[in-house]
């Protein structure tokens, strides 16, 4: 069965420090992975998807099929990065009715 | 451009009461869905629809009904509210029938906070 695990419920770093939000998954087919973010008083929104291989707001995430991970990284955290981050998984070509979210990691960046 | 609009934003119900959470989108998206967000549980899919007249169950459908008579609207009905349904509810839509190959991006509403006493 598919599963998304975000082992850290809370994560705190200081401004300028590197940050890594962990996401591990289990899926028997070809996965597609996403990171969604919810800033305070804002709507949940897509941050990035692995198929795009893009960097958004300085964040990157690489799909590691060997370790079944899709960790979100940023070399220098900013206070405005404080938010709730969700990792999400579906199967390639599948519908979003089979999009599964992790439990989320609340990131706090201290000044 | 309103995007996904949910009403009401807040609601308090008594156990056993029924109500409908409204969701409307003006982006002509085929795919619409309802999630509930609970502390420590993340987002869990309740029901979804890949187009008008088509609905399907998600991960936690019990106690909820949906219908999709138009592309724009996807209401969520609580038939007999229970305290376990206290949660924040999110409606989300996506283009391309909700196929992940279409980009897989969900557009969310602002959420509806429901408390069942």
PDB file of C-alpha atoms in Angstrom:
ATOM      1  CA  UNK A   1       0.000   0.000   0.000  1.00  0.00           C
ATOM      2  CA  UNK A   2       1.097   3.546  -0.623  1.00  0.00           C
ATOM      3  CA  UNK A   3       2.320   5.545   2.298  1.00  0.00           C
ATOM      4  CA  UNK A   4       3.954   8.911   2.860  1.00  0.00           C
ATOM      5  CA  UNK A   5       5.956   9.425   6.022  1.00  0.00           C
ATOM      6  CA  UNK A   6       7.131  12.767   7.311  1.00  0.00           C
ATOM      7  CA  UNK A   7       9.014  11.820  10.453  1.00  0.00           C
ATOM      8  CA  UNK A   8       9.313  15.330  11.879  1.00  0.00           C
ATOM      9  CA  UNK A   9       6.145  16.952  13.152  1.00  0.00           C
ATOM     10  CA  UNK A  10       8.047  20.097  14.128  1.00  0.00           C
ATOM     11  CA  UNK A  11      11.315  21.487  12.822  1.00  0.00           C
ATOM     12  CA  UNK A  12      13.069  24.640  13.966  1.00  0.00           C
ATOM     13  CA  UNK A  13      16.117  26.302  12.475  1.00  0.00           C
ATOM     14  CA  UNK A  14      17.722  29.720  12.641  1.00  0.00           C
ATOM     15  CA  UNK A  15      17.684  32.134   9.738  1.00  0.00           C
ATOM     16  CA  UNK A  16      20.517  31.433   7.345  1.00  0.00           C
ATOM     17  CA  UNK A  17      20.900  27.801   8.413  1.00  0.00           C
ATOM     18  CA  UNK A  18      20.310  24.924   6.011  1.00  0.00           C
ATOM     19  CA  UNK A  19      17.015  23.123   6.323  1.00  0.00           C
ATOM     20  CA  UNK A  20      15.911  19.674   5.230  1.00  0.00           C
ATOM     21  CA  UNK A  21      12.355  18.416   5.580  1.00  0.00           C
ATOM     22  CA  UNK A  22      12.240  14.665   5.290  1.00  0.00           C
ATOM     23  CA  UNK A  23       9.763  12.669   3.252  1.00  0.00           C
ATOM     24  CA  UNK A  24       9.855   8.918   2.772  1.00  0.00           C
ATOM     25  CA  UNK A  25       7.365   6.963   0.752  1.00  0.00           C
ATOM     26  CA  UNK A  26       6.324   3.461  -0.125  1.00  0.00           C
ATOM     27  CA  UNK A  27       4.719   2.760  -3.483  1.00  0.00           C
ATOM     28  CA  UNK A  28       4.808  -0.275  -5.704  1.00  0.00           C
ATOM     29  CA  UNK A  29       4.635   1.502  -9.064  1.00  0.00           C
ATOM     30  CA  UNK A  30       6.203   4.613 -10.545  1.00  0.00           C
ATOM     31  CA  UNK A  31       5.618   7.455  -8.096  1.00  0.00           C
ATOM     32  CA  UNK A  32       5.007  11.110  -8.629  1.00  0.00           C
ATOM     33  CA  UNK A  33       5.846  13.275  -5.642  1.00  0.00           C
ATOM     34  CA  UNK A  34       4.960  16.775  -4.632  1.00  0.00           C
ATOM     35  CA  UNK A  35       5.584  19.246  -1.858  1.00  0.00           C
ATOM     36  CA  UNK A  36       2.715  21.475  -0.789  1.00  0.00           C
ATOM     37  CA  UNK A  37       3.053  24.421   1.595  1.00  0.00           C
ATOM     38  CA  UNK A  38       0.600  26.279   3.800  1.00  0.00           C
ATOM     39  CA  UNK A  39       1.773  29.669   5.047  1.00  0.00           C
ATOM     40  CA  UNK A  40      -0.038  31.245   7.966  1.00  0.00           C
ATOM     41  CA  UNK A  41      -3.472  32.528   6.898  1.00  0.00           C
ATOM     42  CA  UNK A  42      -2.903  31.452   3.315  1.00  0.00           C
ATOM     43  CA  UNK A  43      -4.241  28.649   1.194  1.00  0.00           C
ATOM     44  CA  UNK A  44      -2.443  25.383   0.799  1.00  0.00           C
ATOM     45  CA  UNK A  45      -0.474  25.595  -2.436  1.00  0.00           C
ATOM     46  CA  UNK A  46       1.871  23.547  -4.545  1.00  0.00           C
ATOM     47  CA  UNK A  47       5.535  24.289  -3.882  1.00  0.00           C
ATOM     48  CA  UNK A  48       7.198  21.902  -6.289  1.00  0.00           C
ATOM     49  CA  UNK A  49       6.874  18.551  -8.043  1.00  0.00           C
ATOM     50  CA  UNK A  50       9.645  16.114  -8.747  1.00  0.00           C
ATOM     51  CA  UNK A  51       8.954  15.778 -12.461  1.00  0.00           C
ATOM     52  CA  UNK A  52       9.651  19.475 -12.980  1.00  0.00           C
ATOM     53  CA  UNK A  53      13.093  19.337 -11.402  1.00  0.00           C
ATOM     54  CA  UNK A  54      12.674  22.969 -10.484  1.00  0.00           C
ATOM     55  CA  UNK A  55      13.793  25.194  -7.646  1.00  0.00           C
ATOM     56  CA  UNK A  56      11.060  27.263  -6.072  1.00  0.00           C
ATOM     57  CA  UNK A  57      11.829  29.943  -3.468  1.00  0.00           C
ATOM     58  CA  UNK A  58      15.264  28.355  -3.127  1.00  0.00           C
ATOM     59  CA  UNK A  59      13.840  24.941  -2.290  1.00  0.00           C
ATOM     60  CA  UNK A  60      14.794  21.793  -4.159  1.00  0.00           C
ATOM     61  CA  UNK A  61      13.771  18.180  -3.782  1.00  0.00           C
ATOM     62  CA  UNK A  62      15.297  15.161  -5.452  1.00  0.00           C
ATOM     63  CA  UNK A  63      13.506  11.879  -5.849  1.00  0.00           C
ATOM     64  CA  UNK A  64      15.746   9.081  -4.571  1.00  0.00           C
ATOM     65  CA  UNK A  65      14.129   5.842  -5.676  1.00  0.00           C
ATOM     66  CA  UNK A  66      16.766   3.736  -3.959  1.00  0.00           C
ATOM     67  CA  UNK A  67      16.045   5.281  -0.579  1.00  0.00           C
ATOM     68  CA  UNK A  68      12.382   5.992  -1.463  1.00  0.00           C
ATOM     69  CA  UNK A  69      12.791   9.544  -0.311  1.00  0.00           C
ATOM     70  CA  UNK A  70      11.875  13.005  -1.540  1.00  0.00           C
ATOM     71  CA  UNK A  71      13.448  15.340   0.988  1.00  0.00           C
ATOM     72  CA  UNK A  72      12.926  19.089   0.654  1.00  0.00           C
ATOM     73  CA  UNK A  73      16.057  21.177   1.058  1.00  0.00           C
ATOM     74  CA  UNK A  74      17.065  24.799   1.215  1.00  0.00           C
ATOM     75  CA  UNK A  75      20.636  25.923   1.851  1.00  0.00           C
ATOM     76  CA  UNK A  76      19.786  29.154   3.683  1.00  0.00           C
ATOM     77  CA  UNK A  77      16.441  29.313   5.474  1.00  0.00           C
ATOM     78  CA  UNK A  78      14.509  32.579   5.690  1.00  0.00           C
ATOM     79  CA  UNK A  79      11.918  33.651   8.249  1.00  0.00           C
ATOM     80  CA  UNK A  80       9.264  33.720   5.530  1.00  0.00           C
ATOM     81  CA  UNK A  81       9.816  29.985   5.010  1.00  0.00           C
ATOM     82  CA  UNK A  82       8.008  29.319   8.292  1.00  0.00           C
ATOM     83  CA  UNK A  83       4.979  27.259   7.302  1.00  0.00           C
ATOM     84  CA  UNK A  84       3.434  23.806   7.308  1.00  0.00           C
ATOM     85  CA  UNK A  85       4.878  21.564   4.615  1.00  0.00           C
ATOM     86  CA  UNK A  86       3.183  18.473   3.231  1.00  0.00           C
ATOM     87  CA  UNK A  87       4.728  15.802   1.074  1.00  0.00           C
ATOM     88  CA  UNK A  88       2.284  14.072  -1.290  1.00  0.00           C
ATOM     89  CA  UNK A  89       2.424  10.978  -3.481  1.00  0.00           C
ATOM     90  CA  UNK A  90       0.497   9.572  -6.398  1.00  0.00           C
ATOM     91  CA  UNK A  91       1.200   7.090  -9.137  1.00  0.00           C
ATOM     92  CA  UNK A  92       2.446   8.248 -12.517  1.00  0.00           C
ATOM     93  CA  UNK A  93      -0.577   8.576 -14.750  1.00  0.00           C
ATOM     94  CA  UNK A  94      -2.912   8.076 -11.832  1.00  0.00           C
ATOM     95  CA  UNK A  95      -5.675  10.431 -10.854  1.00  0.00           C
ATOM     96  CA  UNK A  96      -5.429  12.817  -7.973  1.00  0.00           C
ATOM     97  CA  UNK A  97      -8.071  10.710  -6.318  1.00  0.00           C
ATOM     98  CA  UNK A  98      -5.097   8.622  -5.411  1.00  0.00           C
ATOM     99  CA  UNK A  99      -2.977  11.507  -4.083  1.00  0.00           C
ATOM    100  CA  UNK A 100      -1.849  10.764  -0.553  1.00  0.00           C
ATOM    101  CA  UNK A 101      -0.496  13.346   1.845  1.00  0.00           C
ATOM    102  CA  UNK A 102       1.914  12.932   4.684  1.00  0.00           C
ATOM    103  CA  UNK A 103       1.075  14.266   8.123  1.00  0.00           C
ATOM    104  CA  UNK A 104       3.006  17.462   7.583  1.00  0.00           C
ATOM    105  CA  UNK A 105       6.026  19.194   9.127  1.00  0.00           C
ATOM    106  CA  UNK A 106       5.673  22.579  10.791  1.00  0.00           C
ATOM    107  CA  UNK A 107       8.818  24.548  10.005  1.00  0.00           C
ATOM    108  CA  UNK A 108       9.752  27.520  12.154  1.00  0.00           C
ATOM    109  CA  UNK A 109      12.656  29.732  11.126  1.00  0.00           C
ATOM    110  CA  UNK A 110      13.898  31.883  13.994  1.00  0.00           C
ATOM    111  CA  UNK A 111      15.492  35.300  13.370  1.00  0.00           C
TER     112      UNK A 111
ATOM    113  CA  UNK B   1     -10.477  35.552 -10.428  1.00  0.00           C
ATOM    114  CA  UNK B   2     -11.879  33.908  -7.295  1.00  0.00           C
ATOM    115  CA  UNK B   3     -10.422  30.413  -7.786  1.00  0.00           C
ATOM    116  CA  UNK B   4     -11.916  27.965  -5.290  1.00  0.00           C
ATOM    117  CA  UNK B   5     -14.502  29.427  -2.940  1.00  0.00           C
ATOM    118  CA  UNK B   6     -15.754  27.639   0.163  1.00  0.00           C
ATOM    119  CA  UNK B   7     -18.653  28.604   2.393  1.00  0.00           C
ATOM    120  CA  UNK B   8     -19.144  28.874   5.278  1.00  0.00           C
ATOM    121  CA  UNK B   9     -15.710  29.584   6.765  1.00  0.00           C
ATOM    122  CA  UNK B  10     -16.860  28.633  10.251  1.00  0.00           C
ATOM    123  CA  UNK B  11     -19.748  26.489  11.474  1.00  0.00           C
ATOM    124  CA  UNK B  12     -20.809  25.036  14.787  1.00  0.00           C
ATOM    125  CA  UNK B  13     -23.239  22.135  14.783  1.00  0.00           C
ATOM    126  CA  UNK B  14     -24.879  19.959  17.358  1.00  0.00           C
ATOM    127  CA  UNK B  15     -24.560  16.208  17.157  1.00  0.00           C
ATOM    128  CA  UNK B  16     -27.125  14.810  14.749  1.00  0.00           C
ATOM    129  CA  UNK B  17     -27.624  17.974  12.741  1.00  0.00           C
ATOM    130  CA  UNK B  18     -27.044  17.995   9.013  1.00  0.00           C
ATOM    131  CA  UNK B  19     -25.399  20.635   6.889  1.00  0.00           C
ATOM    132  CA  UNK B  20     -23.783  21.265   3.543  1.00  0.00           C
ATOM    133  CA  UNK B  21     -20.371  22.762   2.910  1.00  0.00           C
ATOM    134  CA  UNK B  22     -20.359  24.581  -0.386  1.00  0.00           C
ATOM    135  CA  UNK B  23     -17.489  24.620  -2.862  1.00  0.00           C
ATOM    136  CA  UNK B  24     -17.392  26.459  -6.154  1.00  0.00           C
ATOM    137  CA  UNK B  25     -14.584  27.004  -8.650  1.00  0.00           C
ATOM    138  CA  UNK B  26     -14.464  29.332 -11.621  1.00  0.00           C
ATOM    139  CA  UNK B  27     -11.465  27.811 -13.398  1.00  0.00           C
ATOM    140  CA  UNK B  28     -13.427  25.217 -15.391  1.00  0.00           C
ATOM    141  CA  UNK B  29     -11.530  22.429 -13.641  1.00  0.00           C
ATOM    142  CA  UNK B  30     -12.835  18.945 -14.200  1.00  0.00           C
ATOM    143  CA  UNK B  31     -11.426  17.501 -11.002  1.00  0.00           C
ATOM    144  CA  UNK B  32     -12.722  18.523  -7.580  1.00  0.00           C
ATOM    145  CA  UNK B  33     -12.183  17.007  -4.180  1.00  0.00           C
ATOM    146  CA  UNK B  34     -12.796  17.365  -0.476  1.00  0.00           C
ATOM    147  CA  UNK B  35     -10.168  16.840   2.207  1.00  0.00           C
ATOM    148  CA  UNK B  36     -10.281  17.034   5.956  1.00  0.00           C
ATOM    149  CA  UNK B  37      -7.309  18.254   7.930  1.00  0.00           C
ATOM    150  CA  UNK B  38      -6.843  17.041  11.480  1.00  0.00           C
ATOM    151  CA  UNK B  39      -3.901  17.703  13.820  1.00  0.00           C
ATOM    152  CA  UNK B  40      -1.270  15.014  13.426  1.00  0.00           C
ATOM    153  CA  UNK B  41      -3.197  13.365  10.596  1.00  0.00           C
ATOM    154  CA  UNK B  42      -2.422  15.614   7.669  1.00  0.00           C
ATOM    155  CA  UNK B  43      -4.913  15.822   4.829  1.00  0.00           C
ATOM    156  CA  UNK B  44      -7.205  12.916   4.139  1.00  0.00           C
ATOM    157  CA  UNK B  45      -9.348  12.631   1.045  1.00  0.00           C
ATOM    158  CA  UNK B  46     -13.086  12.311   1.656  1.00  0.00           C
ATOM    159  CA  UNK B  47     -14.622  12.276  -1.836  1.00  0.00           C
ATOM    160  CA  UNK B  48     -13.592  13.363  -5.277  1.00  0.00           C
ATOM    161  CA  UNK B  49     -15.032  13.927  -8.730  1.00  0.00           C
ATOM    162  CA  UNK B  50     -13.369  13.770 -12.140  1.00  0.00           C
ATOM    163  CA  UNK B  51     -16.220  15.541 -13.879  1.00  0.00           C
ATOM    164  CA  UNK B  52     -19.900  16.478 -13.709  1.00  0.00           C
ATOM    165  CA  UNK B  53     -22.007  13.474 -12.778  1.00  0.00           C
ATOM    166  CA  UNK B  54     -19.027  11.407 -11.590  1.00  0.00           C
ATOM    167  CA  UNK B  55     -18.017  11.010  -7.950  1.00  0.00           C
ATOM    168  CA  UNK B  56     -15.948   8.497  -6.039  1.00  0.00           C
ATOM    169  CA  UNK B  57     -14.920   7.784  -2.496  1.00  0.00           C
ATOM    170  CA  UNK B  58     -11.627   8.718  -0.995  1.00  0.00           C
ATOM    171  CA  UNK B  59      -9.898   7.512   2.111  1.00  0.00           C
ATOM    172  CA  UNK B  60     -12.487   8.614   4.718  1.00  0.00           C
ATOM    173  CA  UNK B  61     -15.926   8.820   3.049  1.00  0.00           C
ATOM    174  CA  UNK B  62     -18.172   7.589   5.857  1.00  0.00           C
ATOM    175  CA  UNK B  63     -20.686  10.122   7.092  1.00  0.00           C
ATOM    176  CA  UNK B  64     -20.348  12.342   4.018  1.00  0.00           C
ATOM    177  CA  UNK B  65     -22.189  12.617   0.721  1.00  0.00           C
ATOM    178  CA  UNK B  66     -21.299  14.516  -2.422  1.00  0.00           C
ATOM    179  CA  UNK B  67     -22.824  15.248  -5.783  1.00  0.00           C
ATOM    180  CA  UNK B  68     -21.529  16.966  -8.905  1.00  0.00           C
ATOM    181  CA  UNK B  69     -24.350  18.308 -10.998  1.00  0.00           C
ATOM    182  CA  UNK B  70     -22.251  21.073 -12.574  1.00  0.00           C
ATOM    183  CA  UNK B  71     -18.573  21.543 -13.352  1.00  0.00           C
ATOM    184  CA  UNK B  72     -18.410  24.514 -10.991  1.00  0.00           C
ATOM    185  CA  UNK B  73     -19.958  23.154  -7.793  1.00  0.00           C
ATOM    186  CA  UNK B  74     -19.088  20.261  -5.498  1.00  0.00           C
ATOM    187  CA  UNK B  75     -21.018  20.411  -2.215  1.00  0.00           C
ATOM    188  CA  UNK B  76     -20.173  18.184   0.740  1.00  0.00           C
ATOM    189  CA  UNK B  77     -23.085  17.032   2.891  1.00  0.00           C
ATOM    190  CA  UNK B  78     -22.854  15.865   6.463  1.00  0.00           C
ATOM    191  CA  UNK B  79     -25.927  13.725   7.019  1.00  0.00           C
ATOM    192  CA  UNK B  80     -25.863  13.439  10.807  1.00  0.00           C
ATOM    193  CA  UNK B  81     -22.956  15.322  12.325  1.00  0.00           C
ATOM    194  CA  UNK B  82     -20.786  13.627  14.930  1.00  0.00           C
ATOM    195  CA  UNK B  83     -18.036  15.082  17.160  1.00  0.00           C
ATOM    196  CA  UNK B  84     -15.513  13.000  15.175  1.00  0.00           C
ATOM    197  CA  UNK B  85     -16.302  15.203  12.186  1.00  0.00           C
ATOM    198  CA  UNK B  86     -14.915  18.256  13.930  1.00  0.00           C
ATOM    199  CA  UNK B  87     -12.185  19.294  11.515  1.00  0.00           C
ATOM    200  CA  UNK B  88     -11.039  21.785   8.934  1.00  0.00           C
ATOM    201  CA  UNK B  89     -12.389  20.933   5.502  1.00  0.00           C
ATOM    202  CA  UNK B  90     -10.679  21.866   2.280  1.00  0.00           C
ATOM    203  CA  UNK B  91     -12.066  21.794  -1.210  1.00  0.00           C
ATOM    204  CA  UNK B  92      -9.559  21.517  -4.043  1.00  0.00           C
ATOM    205  CA  UNK B  93      -9.739  21.430  -7.814  1.00  0.00           C
ATOM    206  CA  UNK B  94      -7.381  20.543 -10.631  1.00  0.00           C
ATOM    207  CA  UNK B  95      -7.425  20.787 -14.412  1.00  0.00           C
ATOM    208  CA  UNK B  96      -7.140  17.906 -16.826  1.00  0.00           C
ATOM    209  CA  UNK B  97      -9.554  15.575 -15.109  1.00  0.00           C
ATOM    210  CA  UNK B  98      -7.230  15.312 -12.183  1.00  0.00           C
ATOM    211  CA  UNK B  99      -4.676  13.177 -13.972  1.00  0.00           C
ATOM    212  CA  UNK B 100      -1.281  13.533 -12.427  1.00  0.00           C
ATOM    213  CA  UNK B 101       0.135  13.813 -15.927  1.00  0.00           C
ATOM    214  CA  UNK B 102      -1.745  17.090 -16.175  1.00  0.00           C
ATOM    215  CA  UNK B 103       0.655  18.496 -13.650  1.00  0.00           C
ATOM    216  CA  UNK B 104      -0.944  17.184 -10.519  1.00  0.00           C
ATOM    217  CA  UNK B 105      -1.482  20.615  -9.042  1.00  0.00           C
ATOM    218  CA  UNK B 106      -4.379  21.033  -6.669  1.00  0.00           C
ATOM    219  CA  UNK B 107      -5.879  24.477  -6.154  1.00  0.00           C
ATOM    220  CA  UNK B 108      -7.267  24.786  -2.659  1.00  0.00           C
ATOM    221  CA  UNK B 109      -9.995  26.824  -1.067  1.00  0.00           C
ATOM    222  CA  UNK B 110      -9.438  28.708   2.166  1.00  0.00           C
ATOM    223  CA  UNK B 111     -10.981  26.005   4.295  1.00  0.00           C
ATOM    224  CA  UNK B 112     -14.090  25.608   6.430  1.00  0.00           C
ATOM    225  CA  UNK B 113     -13.684  25.053  10.144  1.00  0.00           C
ATOM    226  CA  UNK B 114     -16.437  22.827  11.503  1.00  0.00           C
ATOM    227  CA  UNK B 115     -17.067  22.125  15.164  1.00  0.00           C
ATOM    228  CA  UNK B 116     -19.576  19.474  16.204  1.00  0.00           C
ATOM    229  CA  UNK B 117     -20.679  19.652  19.825  1.00  0.00           C
TER     230      UNK B 117
END
